[in-house]
């Protein structure tokens, strides 16, 4: 293989091709999440997935983490922002490059003091929903058998839009392979 | 073919996403009209979703009455409110179909889905205008307006338009996704069709698959099995020939010595 790379770089082309095909599948997955979510009584909070992207860091050239946000349709709207509901916020997060193991899809739940909310999250607000399971200097994070709990340190509560606590559960991404999997393994787990 | 006949494919290269929409409209509806209404298009149109159940019942009744090749297809009919992509005459009832394919082809550098927002607004305006057009030509009779788009666009327009009274009363607004269209084509029983018609259905399925309207069915085995090693591209300055030296040409600039335009 190394001789191939030295001559043609075939490995790189393969890697990019695998990623592009993966992105296409993820695009279908995200549309299906919205569709099945709607059938199961959830509303999608943003049309697109949330993500971190940066030209300044090579790690930020490639998107490896994607978050879609949902709420229960039956929860009542906030007085100050009627697109958001006074109730749990659900995040479905795809991580293609976890620290350990292989691609995962996580079901996250975030509870908020919604008085801090004054606008809808935008695509680049990804960090608000990703950092709770990632930044140990801003959150108390615990993980056991793929189940996560997190709460912001008091001084960071405002920065994270009144986040009180978050939980998350990981599943292998490759095991999600149909609309029925999405229904049963994700939305019906809520 | 239809898009070409109706002069929708300008060669100037402008407005690519509109042209792709017209091409898809022409290719899909221009082909499906070669099949008896009840064999294909009827099944598809019945999948449209309406806000009210009774609207759906009336729509289904209208569709079920239609047989053979009686439906009249008017592609991009001219009207002062604008050209809807397709206007169908089913008996004495008009049904307009507005088609969307790609929304926003720009690079979205700011990342905040501005394109999508604009597209929803534009779609809302279009739907309001076409509803006025349908109400006008229907002269008081019930008419239908169907918004056909990729699922995500359809859903967002549907949510954006809900509870806003911009659609003429008497015009029922239905929503249909391209993914549902493909799924309905896949559910048609080929046994009911002769060879030529089977080929028409297969071509339409192939076209919609190619346009990316399949629903999620997992990550393909090919993708999961493709081997990639951790070997990567390395740029190593040590490997550069160390004898190469950079040459920075210098030029002494003299004060007062500059270009003078001397007419």
PDB file of N, CA and C in Angstrom, chain A residues 28 32, chain B residues 178-179 182 186 208-217:
ATOM      1  N   UNK A  28     -29.326  11.664   3.571  1.00  0.00           N
ATOM      2  CA  UNK A  28     -30.585  10.915   3.555  1.00  0.00           C
ATOM      3  C   UNK A  28     -31.057  10.626   4.979  1.00  0.00           C
ATOM      4  N   UNK A  32     -34.540  11.762   6.781  1.00  0.00           N
ATOM      5  CA  UNK A  32     -35.400  10.712   7.340  1.00  0.00           C
ATOM      6  C   UNK A  32     -35.665  10.953   8.823  1.00  0.00           C
TER       7      UNK A  32
ATOM      8  N   UNK B 178     -40.925  14.429  -3.329  1.00  0.00           N
ATOM      9  CA  UNK B 178     -40.377  13.593  -4.406  1.00  0.00           C
ATOM     10  C   UNK B 178     -40.061  12.198  -3.886  1.00  0.00           C
ATOM     11  N   UNK B 179     -39.664  12.114  -2.613  1.00  0.00           N
ATOM     12  CA  UNK B 179     -39.363  10.800  -2.034  1.00  0.00           C
ATOM     13  C   UNK B 179     -40.617   9.933  -2.036  1.00  0.00           C
ATOM     14  N   UNK B 182     -41.259   8.646  -5.603  1.00  0.00           N
ATOM     15  CA  UNK B 182     -40.434   7.483  -5.956  1.00  0.00           C
ATOM     16  C   UNK B 182     -40.952   6.231  -5.242  1.00  0.00           C
ATOM     17  N   UNK B 186     -42.290   2.755  -6.854  1.00  0.00           N
ATOM     18  CA  UNK B 186     -41.735   1.442  -6.493  1.00  0.00           C
ATOM     19  C   UNK B 186     -42.826   0.462  -6.060  1.00  0.00           C
ATOM     20  N   UNK B 208     -35.569   9.410 -10.786  1.00  0.00           N
ATOM     21  CA  UNK B 208     -35.742   9.956  -9.435  1.00  0.00           C
ATOM     22  C   UNK B 208     -34.673   9.443  -8.479  1.00  0.00           C
ATOM     23  N   UNK B 209     -34.206   8.210  -8.714  1.00  0.00           N
ATOM     24  CA  UNK B 209     -33.082   7.706  -7.891  1.00  0.00           C
ATOM     25  C   UNK B 209     -31.848   8.540  -8.158  1.00  0.00           C
ATOM     26  N   UNK B 210     -31.648   8.815  -9.438  1.00  0.00           N
ATOM     27  CA  UNK B 210     -30.482   9.594  -9.847  1.00  0.00           C
ATOM     28  C   UNK B 210     -30.525  11.008  -9.269  1.00  0.00           C
ATOM     29  N   UNK B 211     -31.724  11.536  -9.102  1.00  0.00           N
ATOM     30  CA  UNK B 211     -31.871  12.882  -8.538  1.00  0.00           C
ATOM     31  C   UNK B 211     -31.726  12.864  -7.019  1.00  0.00           C
ATOM     32  N   UNK B 212     -31.573  11.685  -6.437  1.00  0.00           N
ATOM     33  CA  UNK B 212     -31.321  11.601  -4.999  1.00  0.00           C
ATOM     34  C   UNK B 212     -32.583  11.555  -4.147  1.00  0.00           C
ATOM     35  N   UNK B 213     -33.676  10.987  -4.674  1.00  0.00           N
ATOM     36  CA  UNK B 213     -34.924  10.994  -3.904  1.00  0.00           C
ATOM     37  C   UNK B 213     -35.209   9.675  -3.209  1.00  0.00           C
ATOM     38  N   UNK B 214     -34.172   8.846  -3.059  1.00  0.00           N
ATOM     39  CA  UNK B 214     -34.381   7.613  -2.311  1.00  0.00           C
ATOM     40  C   UNK B 214     -34.418   7.929  -0.832  1.00  0.00           C
ATOM     41  N   UNK B 215     -35.140   7.133  -0.082  1.00  0.00           N
ATOM     42  CA  UNK B 215     -35.138   7.332   1.368  1.00  0.00           C
ATOM     43  C   UNK B 215     -33.954   6.589   1.961  1.00  0.00           C
ATOM     44  N   UNK B 216     -33.635   6.932   3.204  1.00  0.00           N
ATOM     45  CA  UNK B 216     -32.467   6.348   3.873  1.00  0.00           C
ATOM     46  C   UNK B 216     -32.646   4.839   4.087  1.00  0.00           C
ATOM     47  N   UNK B 217     -31.686   4.082   3.601  1.00  0.00           N
ATOM     48  CA  UNK B 217     -31.753   2.633   3.829  1.00  0.00           C
ATOM     49  C   UNK B 217     -30.436   2.140   4.410  1.00  0.00           C
TER      50      UNK B 217
END
